[in-house]
Short mmCIF file of N, CA, C and O in Angstrom, two decimals:
data_model
loop_
_atom_site.label_atom_id
_atom_site.label_comp_id
_atom_site.label_asym_id
_atom_site.label_seq_id
_atom_site.Cartn_x
_atom_site.Cartn_y
_atom_site.Cartn_z
N UNK A 181 -105.66 -14.98 65.33
CA UNK A 181 -105.20 -13.68 65.86
C UNK A 181 -106.42 -12.72 65.85
O UNK A 181 -107.17 -12.44 64.76
N UNK A 182 -106.75 -12.02 67.09
CA UNK A 182 -107.95 -11.30 67.18
C UNK A 182 -107.59 -9.84 66.43
O UNK A 182 -106.29 -9.53 66.41
N UNK A 183 -108.61 -9.11 66.37
CA UNK A 183 -108.30 -7.63 65.78
C UNK A 183 -107.54 -6.87 66.90
O UNK A 183 -106.65 -6.24 66.50
N UNK A 184 -107.83 -7.14 68.08
CA UNK A 184 -106.99 -6.35 69.22
C UNK A 184 -105.52 -6.89 69.18
O UNK A 184 -104.61 -5.84 69.29
N UNK A 185 -105.23 -8.02 69.04
CA UNK A 185 -103.94 -8.51 68.99
C UNK A 185 -103.17 -7.88 67.75
O UNK A 185 -102.00 -7.54 67.82
N UNK A 186 -103.84 -7.85 66.68
CA UNK A 186 -103.20 -7.35 65.43
C UNK A 186 -102.95 -5.82 65.72
O UNK A 186 -101.74 -5.14 65.24
N UNK A 187 -103.86 -5.07 66.29
CA UNK A 187 -103.66 -3.66 66.50
C UNK A 187 -102.51 -3.48 67.55
O UNK A 187 -101.66 -2.44 67.39
N UNK A 188 -102.36 -4.30 68.54
CA UNK A 188 -101.22 -4.13 69.57
C UNK A 188 -99.84 -4.53 68.88
O UNK A 188 -98.92 -3.75 68.98
N UNK A 189 -99.79 -5.52 67.95
CA UNK A 189 -98.58 -5.85 67.14
C UNK A 189 -98.28 -4.47 66.20
O UNK A 189 -97.12 -4.18 66.06
N UNK A 190 -99.22 -4.05 65.51
CA UNK A 190 -99.01 -2.99 64.62
C UNK A 190 -98.61 -1.75 65.38
O UNK A 190 -97.71 -0.96 64.96
N UNK A 191 -99.01 -1.53 66.64
CA UNK A 191 -98.52 -0.42 67.47
C UNK A 191 -97.18 -0.56 67.99
O UNK A 191 -96.36 0.28 67.85
N UNK A 192 -96.78 -1.91 68.31
CA UNK A 192 -95.37 -2.17 68.76
C UNK A 192 -94.52 -1.88 67.42
O UNK A 192 -93.41 -1.31 67.73
N UNK A 193 -94.81 -2.34 66.26
CA UNK A 193 -94.07 -2.32 65.17
C UNK A 193 -93.80 -0.79 64.85
O UNK A 193 -92.58 -0.27 64.52
N UNK A 194 -94.91 -0.01 64.93
CA UNK A 194 -94.81 1.59 64.79
C UNK A 194 -93.95 2.23 65.79
O UNK A 194 -93.02 3.01 65.24
N UNK A 195 -93.99 1.81 66.90
CA UNK A 195 -93.03 2.48 68.01
C UNK A 195 -91.69 2.03 67.76
O UNK A 195 -90.82 2.66 67.78
N UNK A 196 -91.44 0.71 67.27
CA UNK A 196 -90.08 0.23 66.97
C UNK A 196 -89.47 1.09 65.88
O UNK A 196 -88.37 1.50 65.86
N UNK A 197 -90.21 1.12 64.76
CA UNK A 197 -89.66 2.08 63.63
C UNK A 197 -89.44 3.48 63.91
O UNK A 197 -88.49 4.21 63.48
N UNK A 198 -90.29 3.98 64.82
CA UNK A 198 -90.12 5.40 65.29
C UNK A 198 -88.83 5.52 66.20
O UNK A 198 -88.09 6.48 66.26
N UNK A 199 -88.50 4.47 67.03
CA UNK A 199 -87.36 4.50 67.73
C UNK A 199 -85.92 4.26 67.04
O UNK A 199 -84.85 4.74 67.62
N UNK A 200 -86.21 3.64 65.91
CA UNK A 200 -84.94 3.26 65.21
C UNK A 200 -85.27 3.62 63.67
O UNK A 200 -85.34 2.81 62.70
N UNK A 201 -85.06 4.89 63.33
CA UNK A 201 -85.28 5.47 62.05
C UNK A 201 -84.15 5.17 61.13
O UNK A 201 -84.43 5.38 59.90
N UNK A 202 -82.90 4.74 61.45
CA UNK A 202 -81.76 4.46 60.68
C UNK A 202 -81.21 3.27 60.96
O UNK A 202 -81.44 2.59 62.02
N UNK A 203 -80.21 2.84 60.10
CA UNK A 203 -79.43 1.65 60.37
C UNK A 203 -78.57 1.61 61.46
O UNK A 203 -78.55 0.57 62.14
N UNK A 204 -77.97 2.74 61.70
CA UNK A 204 -77.19 2.84 62.92
C UNK A 204 -77.86 2.56 64.20
O UNK A 204 -77.44 1.73 65.04
N UNK A 205 -79.10 2.98 64.39
CA UNK A 205 -79.78 2.86 65.71
C UNK A 205 -80.42 1.40 65.63
O UNK A 205 -80.43 0.75 66.73
N UNK A 206 -80.60 0.79 64.41
CA UNK A 206 -81.10 -0.69 64.45
C UNK A 206 -79.86 -1.64 64.84
O UNK A 206 -80.10 -2.40 65.60
N UNK A 207 -78.85 -1.27 64.42
CA UNK A 207 -77.58 -2.15 64.89
C UNK A 207 -77.36 -1.78 66.38
O UNK A 207 -76.92 -2.87 66.95
N UNK A 208 -77.50 -0.74 66.78
CA UNK A 208 -77.14 -0.54 68.23
C UNK A 208 -78.14 -1.34 69.01
O UNK A 208 -77.91 -1.94 70.13
N UNK A 209 -79.42 -1.32 68.70
CA UNK A 209 -80.37 -1.94 69.41
C UNK A 209 -80.34 -3.41 69.36
O UNK A 209 -80.41 -4.14 70.31
N UNK A 210 -79.81 -3.80 68.18
CA UNK A 210 -79.62 -5.28 68.02
C UNK A 210 -78.51 -5.72 68.98
O UNK A 210 -78.52 -6.72 69.74
N UNK A 211 -77.50 -4.97 68.95
CA UNK A 211 -76.10 -5.32 69.87
C UNK A 211 -76.52 -5.41 71.34
O UNK A 211 -76.03 -6.20 72.03
N UNK A 212 -77.45 -4.50 71.89
CA UNK A 212 -78.00 -4.60 73.07
C UNK A 212 -78.71 -5.61 73.43
O UNK A 212 -78.72 -6.20 74.65
N UNK A 213 -79.37 -6.33 72.36
CA UNK A 213 -80.37 -7.58 72.73
C UNK A 213 -79.42 -8.81 72.39
O UNK A 213 -79.94 -9.87 72.80
N UNK A 214 -78.34 -8.86 71.72
CA UNK A 214 -77.76 -10.19 71.23
C UNK A 214 -77.39 -10.90 72.47
O UNK A 214 -77.41 -12.21 72.18
N UNK A 215 -76.79 -10.35 73.49
CA UNK A 215 -76.29 -11.35 74.44
C UNK A 215 -77.61 -12.25 75.01
O UNK A 215 -77.51 -13.48 75.08
N UNK A 216 -78.58 -11.53 75.21
CA UNK A 216 -79.93 -12.29 75.81
C UNK A 216 -80.36 -13.23 74.78
O UNK A 216 -80.69 -14.40 75.09
N UNK A 217 -80.53 -12.90 73.52
CA UNK A 217 -80.88 -13.71 72.53
C UNK A 217 -80.09 -15.04 72.46
O UNK A 217 -80.63 -16.09 72.11
N UNK A 218 -78.85 -14.78 72.47
CA UNK A 218 -77.80 -15.92 72.21
C UNK A 218 -77.93 -16.84 73.37
O UNK A 218 -77.89 -18.15 73.30
N UNK A 219 -78.01 -16.27 74.62
CA UNK A 219 -77.98 -17.12 75.75
C UNK A 219 -79.36 -17.92 75.69
O UNK A 219 -79.27 -19.04 76.06
N UNK A 220 -80.36 -17.36 75.35
CA UNK A 220 -81.63 -18.12 75.34
C UNK A 220 -81.55 -19.01 74.25
O UNK A 220 -82.13 -20.27 74.41
N UNK A 221 -81.00 -18.94 73.18
CA UNK A 221 -80.96 -19.82 72.07
C UNK A 221 -80.16 -21.07 72.52
O UNK A 221 -80.46 -22.17 72.29
N UNK A 222 -78.87 -20.55 73.16
CA UNK A 222 -77.95 -21.75 73.41
C UNK A 222 -78.72 -22.69 74.49
O UNK A 222 -78.53 -23.97 74.44
N UNK A 223 -79.42 -22.03 75.46
CA UNK A 223 -80.15 -22.84 76.42
C UNK A 223 -81.18 -23.73 75.95
O UNK A 223 -81.35 -24.80 76.25
N UNK A 224 -81.88 -23.28 74.89
CA UNK A 224 -82.99 -24.10 74.29
C UNK A 224 -82.25 -25.28 73.46
O UNK A 224 -82.91 -26.32 73.25
N UNK A 225 -81.10 -25.11 72.97
CA UNK A 225 -80.33 -26.09 72.40
C UNK A 225 -79.64 -27.11 73.37
O UNK A 225 -78.85 -27.96 72.87
N UNK A 226 -79.89 -27.00 74.59
CA UNK A 226 -79.21 -27.89 75.65
C UNK A 226 -77.72 -27.55 75.50
O UNK A 226 -77.03 -28.52 75.90
N UNK A 227 -77.23 -26.38 75.19
CA UNK A 227 -75.69 -26.35 75.10
C UNK A 227 -75.52 -24.78 75.67
O UNK A 227 -75.13 -23.89 75.07
N UNK A 228 -75.90 -24.73 77.17
CA UNK A 228 -75.72 -23.36 77.64
C UNK A 228 -74.24 -22.91 77.76
O UNK A 228 -73.32 -23.69 77.56
N UNK A 229 -74.09 -21.48 77.64
CA UNK A 229 -72.82 -20.77 77.60
C UNK A 229 -72.87 -19.81 78.71
O UNK A 229 -73.91 -19.46 78.90
N UNK A 230 -71.64 -19.46 79.28
CA UNK A 230 -71.51 -18.53 80.31
C UNK A 230 -71.82 -17.18 79.70
O UNK A 230 -71.33 -16.87 78.72
N UNK A 231 -72.47 -16.19 80.41
CA UNK A 231 -72.89 -15.01 79.89
C UNK A 231 -71.47 -14.13 79.88
O UNK A 231 -71.43 -13.29 78.96
N UNK A 232 -70.47 -14.34 80.86
CA UNK A 232 -69.29 -13.53 80.77
C UNK A 232 -68.50 -13.94 79.51
O UNK A 232 -67.72 -13.05 79.00
N UNK A 233 -68.53 -15.06 79.04
CA UNK A 233 -67.87 -15.41 77.78
C UNK A 233 -68.39 -14.71 76.65
O UNK A 233 -67.62 -14.16 75.73
N UNK A 234 -69.68 -14.78 76.51
CA UNK A 234 -70.29 -14.00 75.35
C UNK A 234 -69.94 -12.35 75.57
O UNK A 234 -69.72 -11.81 74.58
N UNK A 235 -70.06 -11.81 76.83
CA UNK A 235 -69.72 -10.55 76.91
C UNK A 235 -68.39 -10.12 76.49
O UNK A 235 -68.01 -9.24 75.82
N UNK A 236 -67.48 -11.02 76.71
CA UNK A 236 -66.03 -10.89 76.26
C UNK A 236 -65.96 -10.75 74.68
O UNK A 236 -65.26 -10.10 74.17
N UNK A 237 -66.62 -11.91 74.11
CA UNK A 237 -66.70 -11.83 72.63
C UNK A 237 -67.37 -10.61 72.07
O UNK A 237 -66.91 -10.10 70.95
N UNK A 238 -68.37 -10.14 72.69
CA UNK A 238 -69.04 -8.93 72.12
C UNK A 238 -68.23 -7.67 72.37
O UNK A 238 -68.53 -6.69 71.50
N UNK A 239 -67.30 -7.68 73.31
CA UNK A 239 -66.58 -6.57 73.55
C UNK A 239 -65.45 -6.16 72.54
O UNK A 239 -65.01 -5.26 72.47
N UNK A 240 -65.30 -7.29 71.81
CA UNK A 240 -64.08 -7.12 70.93
C UNK A 240 -64.59 -6.34 69.70
O UNK A 240 -65.80 -6.59 69.24
N UNK A 241 -63.83 -5.60 69.02
CA UNK A 241 -64.23 -4.83 67.87
C UNK A 241 -64.72 -5.68 66.66
O UNK A 241 -64.10 -6.86 66.59
N UNK A 242 -65.59 -5.22 66.01
CA UNK A 242 -66.19 -5.90 64.82
C UNK A 242 -65.05 -5.90 63.76
O UNK A 242 -64.31 -5.00 63.58
N UNK A 243 -65.00 -7.00 63.14
CA UNK A 243 -64.01 -7.16 62.02
C UNK A 243 -64.66 -6.98 60.57
O UNK A 243 -65.59 -7.02 60.28
#
C-alpha cells in the first residue's frame, strides 16, 4: 500500500468518525447499508435472495 493510499484511507476513516460520533448514528448507518451488504453476500454464496424479502424482514421491529 502506498503512502497516498494510506492517507486516503485515513481520511475516509476520519470522515466516517466525524459523521458518526455516537452509537445511535453508527447503528442507523449500518441499518441503511445492511440490505445491500446482505444481497451482495448472498449472491457471492450463490444463494441469491430477493431484495423485497429482505426489506420486509428489515421493516420488522427489532427484538
